[in-house]
Tab-separated table of C-alpha atoms in Angstrom:
chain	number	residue	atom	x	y	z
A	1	UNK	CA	-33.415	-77.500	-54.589
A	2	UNK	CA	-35.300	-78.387	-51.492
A	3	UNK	CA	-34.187	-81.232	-49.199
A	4	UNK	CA	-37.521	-82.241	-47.504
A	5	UNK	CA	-40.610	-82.740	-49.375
A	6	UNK	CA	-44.035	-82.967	-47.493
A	7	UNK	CA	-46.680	-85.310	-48.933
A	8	UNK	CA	-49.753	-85.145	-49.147
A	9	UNK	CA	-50.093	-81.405	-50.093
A	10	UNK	CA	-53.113	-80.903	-48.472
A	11	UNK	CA	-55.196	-83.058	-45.878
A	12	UNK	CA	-58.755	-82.891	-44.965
A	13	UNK	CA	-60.386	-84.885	-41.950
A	14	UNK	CA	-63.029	-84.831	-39.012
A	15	UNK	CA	-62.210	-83.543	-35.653
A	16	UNK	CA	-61.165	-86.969	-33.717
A	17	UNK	CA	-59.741	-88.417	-36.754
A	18	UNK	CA	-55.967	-89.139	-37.157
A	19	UNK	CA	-54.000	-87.221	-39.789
A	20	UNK	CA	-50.618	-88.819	-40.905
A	21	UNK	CA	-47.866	-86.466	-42.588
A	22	UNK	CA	-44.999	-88.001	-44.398
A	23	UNK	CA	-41.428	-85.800	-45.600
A	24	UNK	CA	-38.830	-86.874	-47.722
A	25	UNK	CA	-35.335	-85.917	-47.900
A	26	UNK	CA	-32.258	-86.293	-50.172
A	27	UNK	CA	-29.033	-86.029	-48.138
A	28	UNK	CA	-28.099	-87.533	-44.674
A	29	UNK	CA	-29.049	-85.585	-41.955
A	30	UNK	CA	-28.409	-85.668	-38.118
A	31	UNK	CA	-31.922	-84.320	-37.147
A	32	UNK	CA	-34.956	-83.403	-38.808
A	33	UNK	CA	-37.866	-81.613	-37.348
A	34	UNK	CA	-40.985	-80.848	-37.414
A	35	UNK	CA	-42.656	-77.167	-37.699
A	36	UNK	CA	-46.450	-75.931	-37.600
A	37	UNK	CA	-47.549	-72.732	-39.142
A	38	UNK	CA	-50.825	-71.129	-38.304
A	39	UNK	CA	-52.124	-69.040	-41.314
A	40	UNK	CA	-50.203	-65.565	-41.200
A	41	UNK	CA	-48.007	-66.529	-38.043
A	42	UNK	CA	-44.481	-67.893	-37.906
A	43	UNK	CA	-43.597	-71.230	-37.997
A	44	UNK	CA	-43.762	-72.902	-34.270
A	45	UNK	CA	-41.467	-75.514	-33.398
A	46	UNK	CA	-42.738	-79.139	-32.452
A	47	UNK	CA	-40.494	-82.113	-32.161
A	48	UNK	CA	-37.035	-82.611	-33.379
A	49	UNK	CA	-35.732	-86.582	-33.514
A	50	UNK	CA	-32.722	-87.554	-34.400
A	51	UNK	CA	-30.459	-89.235	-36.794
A	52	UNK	CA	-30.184	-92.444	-34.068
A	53	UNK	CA	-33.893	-92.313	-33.016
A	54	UNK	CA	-36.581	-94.085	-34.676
A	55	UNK	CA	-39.576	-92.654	-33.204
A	56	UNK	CA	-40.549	-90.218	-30.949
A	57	UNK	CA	-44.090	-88.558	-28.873
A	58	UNK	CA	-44.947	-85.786	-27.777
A	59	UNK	CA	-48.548	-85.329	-26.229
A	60	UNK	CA	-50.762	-86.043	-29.252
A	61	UNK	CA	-47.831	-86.340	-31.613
A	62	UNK	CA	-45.975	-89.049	-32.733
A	63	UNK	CA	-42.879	-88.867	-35.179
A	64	UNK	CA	-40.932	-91.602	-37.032
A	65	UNK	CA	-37.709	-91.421	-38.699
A	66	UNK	CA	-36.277	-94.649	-41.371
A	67	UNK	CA	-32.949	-93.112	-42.337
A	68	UNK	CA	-32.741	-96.163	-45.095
A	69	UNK	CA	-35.730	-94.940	-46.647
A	70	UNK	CA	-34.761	-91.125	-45.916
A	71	UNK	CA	-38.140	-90.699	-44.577
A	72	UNK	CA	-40.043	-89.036	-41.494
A	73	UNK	CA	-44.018	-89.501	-40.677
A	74	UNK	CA	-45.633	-86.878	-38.173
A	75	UNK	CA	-48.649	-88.599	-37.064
A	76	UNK	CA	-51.726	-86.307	-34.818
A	77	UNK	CA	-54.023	-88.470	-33.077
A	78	UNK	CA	-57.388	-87.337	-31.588
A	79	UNK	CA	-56.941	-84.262	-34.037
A	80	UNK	CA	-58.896	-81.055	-32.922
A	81	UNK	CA	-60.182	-77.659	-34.931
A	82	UNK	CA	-57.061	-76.002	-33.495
A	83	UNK	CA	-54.811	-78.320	-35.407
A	84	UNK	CA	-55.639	-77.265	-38.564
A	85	UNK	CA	-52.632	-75.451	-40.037
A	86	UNK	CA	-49.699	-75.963	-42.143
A	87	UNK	CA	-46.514	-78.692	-41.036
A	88	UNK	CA	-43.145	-78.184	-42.553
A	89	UNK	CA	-40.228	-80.560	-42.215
A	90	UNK	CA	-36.802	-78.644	-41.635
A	91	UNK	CA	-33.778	-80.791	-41.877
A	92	UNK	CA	-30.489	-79.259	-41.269
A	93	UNK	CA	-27.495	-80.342	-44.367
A	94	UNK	CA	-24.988	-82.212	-42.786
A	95	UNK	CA	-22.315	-80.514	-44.702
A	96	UNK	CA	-22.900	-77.201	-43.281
A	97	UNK	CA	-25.587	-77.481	-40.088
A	98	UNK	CA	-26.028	-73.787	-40.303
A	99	UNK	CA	-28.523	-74.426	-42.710
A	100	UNK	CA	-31.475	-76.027	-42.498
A	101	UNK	CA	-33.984	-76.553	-45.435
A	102	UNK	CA	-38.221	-76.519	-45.301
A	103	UNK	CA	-40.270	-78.219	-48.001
A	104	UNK	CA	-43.770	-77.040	-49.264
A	105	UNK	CA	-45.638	-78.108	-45.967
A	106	UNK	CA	-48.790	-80.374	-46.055
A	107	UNK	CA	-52.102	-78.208	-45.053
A	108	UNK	CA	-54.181	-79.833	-42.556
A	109	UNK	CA	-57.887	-78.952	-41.972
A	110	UNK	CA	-59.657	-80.811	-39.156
A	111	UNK	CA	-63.728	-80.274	-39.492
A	112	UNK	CA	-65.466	-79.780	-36.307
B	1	UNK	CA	-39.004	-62.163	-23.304
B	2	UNK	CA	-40.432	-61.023	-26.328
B	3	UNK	CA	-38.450	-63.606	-28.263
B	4	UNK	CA	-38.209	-63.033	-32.289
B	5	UNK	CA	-39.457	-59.401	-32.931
B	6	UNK	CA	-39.601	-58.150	-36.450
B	7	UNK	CA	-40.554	-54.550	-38.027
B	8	UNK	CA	-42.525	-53.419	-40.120
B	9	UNK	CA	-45.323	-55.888	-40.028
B	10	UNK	CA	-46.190	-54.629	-43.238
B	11	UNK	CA	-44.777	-52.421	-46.100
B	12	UNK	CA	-45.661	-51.335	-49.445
B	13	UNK	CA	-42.534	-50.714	-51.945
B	14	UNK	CA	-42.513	-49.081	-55.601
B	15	UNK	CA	-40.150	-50.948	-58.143
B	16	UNK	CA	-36.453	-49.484	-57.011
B	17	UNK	CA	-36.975	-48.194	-53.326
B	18	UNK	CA	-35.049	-49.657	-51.043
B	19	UNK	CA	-36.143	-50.696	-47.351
B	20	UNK	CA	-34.449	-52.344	-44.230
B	21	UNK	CA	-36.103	-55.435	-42.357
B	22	UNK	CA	-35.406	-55.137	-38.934
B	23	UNK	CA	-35.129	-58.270	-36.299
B	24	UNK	CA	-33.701	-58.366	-33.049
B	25	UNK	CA	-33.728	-61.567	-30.572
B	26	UNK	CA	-33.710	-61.278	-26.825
B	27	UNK	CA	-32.775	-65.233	-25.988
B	28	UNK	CA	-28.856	-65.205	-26.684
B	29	UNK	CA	-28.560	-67.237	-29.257
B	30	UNK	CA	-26.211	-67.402	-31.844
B	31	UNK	CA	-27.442	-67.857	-34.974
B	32	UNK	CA	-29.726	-65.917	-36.743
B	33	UNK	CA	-31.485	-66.359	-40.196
B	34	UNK	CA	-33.982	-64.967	-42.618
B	35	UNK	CA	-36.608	-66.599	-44.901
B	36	UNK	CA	-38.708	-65.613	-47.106
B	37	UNK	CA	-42.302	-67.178	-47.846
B	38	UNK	CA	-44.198	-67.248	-51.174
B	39	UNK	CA	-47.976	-68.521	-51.108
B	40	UNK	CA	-48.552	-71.850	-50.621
B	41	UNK	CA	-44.965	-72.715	-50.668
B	42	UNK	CA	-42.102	-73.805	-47.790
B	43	UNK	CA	-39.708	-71.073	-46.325
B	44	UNK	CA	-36.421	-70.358	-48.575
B	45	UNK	CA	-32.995	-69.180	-46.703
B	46	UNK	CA	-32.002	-65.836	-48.273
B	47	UNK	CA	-29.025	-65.256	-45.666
B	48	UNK	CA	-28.259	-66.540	-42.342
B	49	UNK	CA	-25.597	-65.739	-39.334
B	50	UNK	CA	-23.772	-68.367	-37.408
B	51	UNK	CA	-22.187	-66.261	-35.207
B	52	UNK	CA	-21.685	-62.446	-34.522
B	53	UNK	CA	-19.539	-60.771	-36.832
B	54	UNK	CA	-20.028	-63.882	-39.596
B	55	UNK	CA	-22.969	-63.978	-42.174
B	56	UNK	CA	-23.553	-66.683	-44.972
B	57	UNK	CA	-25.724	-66.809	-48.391
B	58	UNK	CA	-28.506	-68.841	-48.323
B	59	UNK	CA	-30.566	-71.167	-50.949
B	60	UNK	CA	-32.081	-67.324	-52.591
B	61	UNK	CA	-29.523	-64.390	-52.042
B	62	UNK	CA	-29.833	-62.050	-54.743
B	63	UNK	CA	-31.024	-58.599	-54.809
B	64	UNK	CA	-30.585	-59.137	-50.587
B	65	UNK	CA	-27.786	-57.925	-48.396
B	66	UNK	CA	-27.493	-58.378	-44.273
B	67	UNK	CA	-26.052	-56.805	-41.231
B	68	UNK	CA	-25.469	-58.440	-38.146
B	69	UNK	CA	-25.214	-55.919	-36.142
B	70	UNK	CA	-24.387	-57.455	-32.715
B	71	UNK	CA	-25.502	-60.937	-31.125
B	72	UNK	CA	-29.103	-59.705	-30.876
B	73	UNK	CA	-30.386	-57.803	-34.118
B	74	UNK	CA	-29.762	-59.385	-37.879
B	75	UNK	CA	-30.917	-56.707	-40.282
B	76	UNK	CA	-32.155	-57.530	-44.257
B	77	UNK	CA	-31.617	-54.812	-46.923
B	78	UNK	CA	-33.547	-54.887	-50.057
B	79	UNK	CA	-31.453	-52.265	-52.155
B	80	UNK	CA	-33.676	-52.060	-55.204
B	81	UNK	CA	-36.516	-53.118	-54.614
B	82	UNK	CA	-38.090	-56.187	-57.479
B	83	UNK	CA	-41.833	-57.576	-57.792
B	84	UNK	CA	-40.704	-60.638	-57.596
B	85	UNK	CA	-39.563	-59.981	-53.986
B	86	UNK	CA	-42.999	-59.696	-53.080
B	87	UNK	CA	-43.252	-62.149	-49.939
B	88	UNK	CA	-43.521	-62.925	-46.088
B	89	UNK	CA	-40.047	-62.266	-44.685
B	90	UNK	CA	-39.238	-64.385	-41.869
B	91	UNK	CA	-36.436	-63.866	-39.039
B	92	UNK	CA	-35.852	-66.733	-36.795
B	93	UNK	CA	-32.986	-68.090	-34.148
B	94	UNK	CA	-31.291	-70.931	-32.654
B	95	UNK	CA	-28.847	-71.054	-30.202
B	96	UNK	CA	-26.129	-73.041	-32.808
B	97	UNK	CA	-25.715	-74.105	-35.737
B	98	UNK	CA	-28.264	-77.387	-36.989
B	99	UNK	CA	-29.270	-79.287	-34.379
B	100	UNK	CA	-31.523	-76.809	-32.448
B	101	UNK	CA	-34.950	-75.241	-33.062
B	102	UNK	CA	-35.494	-72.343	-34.729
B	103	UNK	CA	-37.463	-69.674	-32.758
B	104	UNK	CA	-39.328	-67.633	-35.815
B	105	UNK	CA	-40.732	-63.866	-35.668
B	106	UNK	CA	-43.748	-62.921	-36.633
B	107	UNK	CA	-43.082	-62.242	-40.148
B	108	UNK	CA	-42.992	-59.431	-42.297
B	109	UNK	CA	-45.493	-59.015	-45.678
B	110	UNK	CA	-43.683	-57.055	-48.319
B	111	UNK	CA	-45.168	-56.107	-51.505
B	112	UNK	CA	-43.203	-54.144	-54.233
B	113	UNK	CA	-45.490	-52.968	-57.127
């Protein structure tokens, strides 16, 4: 079964707008990050935060982490066209951080 | 550097052929995995390498086998080829185990009628 689960499946907004990710996990984990998938490319890597952080940026993005809850928000500000794609969550198991598990991925569209 | 480089891009399999996936990564790192996509879903582990000379099942092994061949290529062997491993193939790699991100390939579309 998968470890992180993305919510909402699918997000629709305008261009300027903020669009706000959450993922779920089961298990504790030392990291979890954060993956965007244009449609028919690979997954590219965006943030990682870890087990001791509680939030992190980068440029636009902004991450959170509540261990407690076993929760992560990725949150895009300003959003643009070219941020519509797909976001994963990837957190690698604890018990054997060779592997790391991907949920469904929440679909973003930002309208120009 | 080319980074994560994966071939075919495409391929088109009868029920029973068998094909090889090929990857190869040109940033020394370690650990190597591959994925595979269905629509509208996340990315499932079929088999992944820690280290050369080591490989590991995944979440979705069967009907899959893997070579590492040396530190830079991590081959995936479909022996008899299934519908039901029509999918996007993904190779990625990380320099160590957890902890690090995963540099993905391109991906490779497979469909086996």
């Amino acid at each position: 079964s998968q470890q992180g689960e993305e919510d909402p499946q699918a997000l629709s907004i305008q261009e300027g707008e903020n669009a706000t990710m959450n993922c779920s996990y089961k298990t504790s984990i030392n990291n979890l990050q954060w993956y965007r998938q244009n449609s028919g490319r690979g997954l590219v890597h965006l943030i990682l935060i870890r087990s001791n952080e509680r939030e992190k940026h980068s440029g636009r993005l902004r991450v959170t982490l509540d261990t407690s809850k076993k929760s992560s928000s990725l949150l895009i500000t300003a959003s643009r066209a070219a941020d519509t794609a797909s976001y994963f969550c990837a957190t690698p198991l604890k018990v054997d951080a060779g592997k790391s598990t991907f949920g469904d991925g929440t679909t973003l569209t930002v309208k120009p | 550097n080319a980074g994560v480089t994966q071939t075919p891009k495409f391929q088109v399999l009868k029920t029973g052929q068998s094909m090889t996936l090929q990857c190869a990564q040109d940033m020394n790192h370690n650990s190597m995995y591959w994925y595979r996509q269905d629509p509208g879903m996340g990315l499932r582990l079929i088999y992944y390498s820690a280290s050369e000379g080591t490989t590991d099942k995944g979440e979705v092994p069967n009907g899959y086998n893997v070579s590492r061949l040396n530190k830079r290529e991590f081959s995936l062997r479909l022996e008899s080829a299934a519908p039901s491993q029509t999918s996007v193939y993904f190779c990625a790699s990380t320099m160590g185990r957890g902890g690090y991100e995963q540099y993905f390939g391109p991906g490779t579309r497979l469909t086996v009628t």
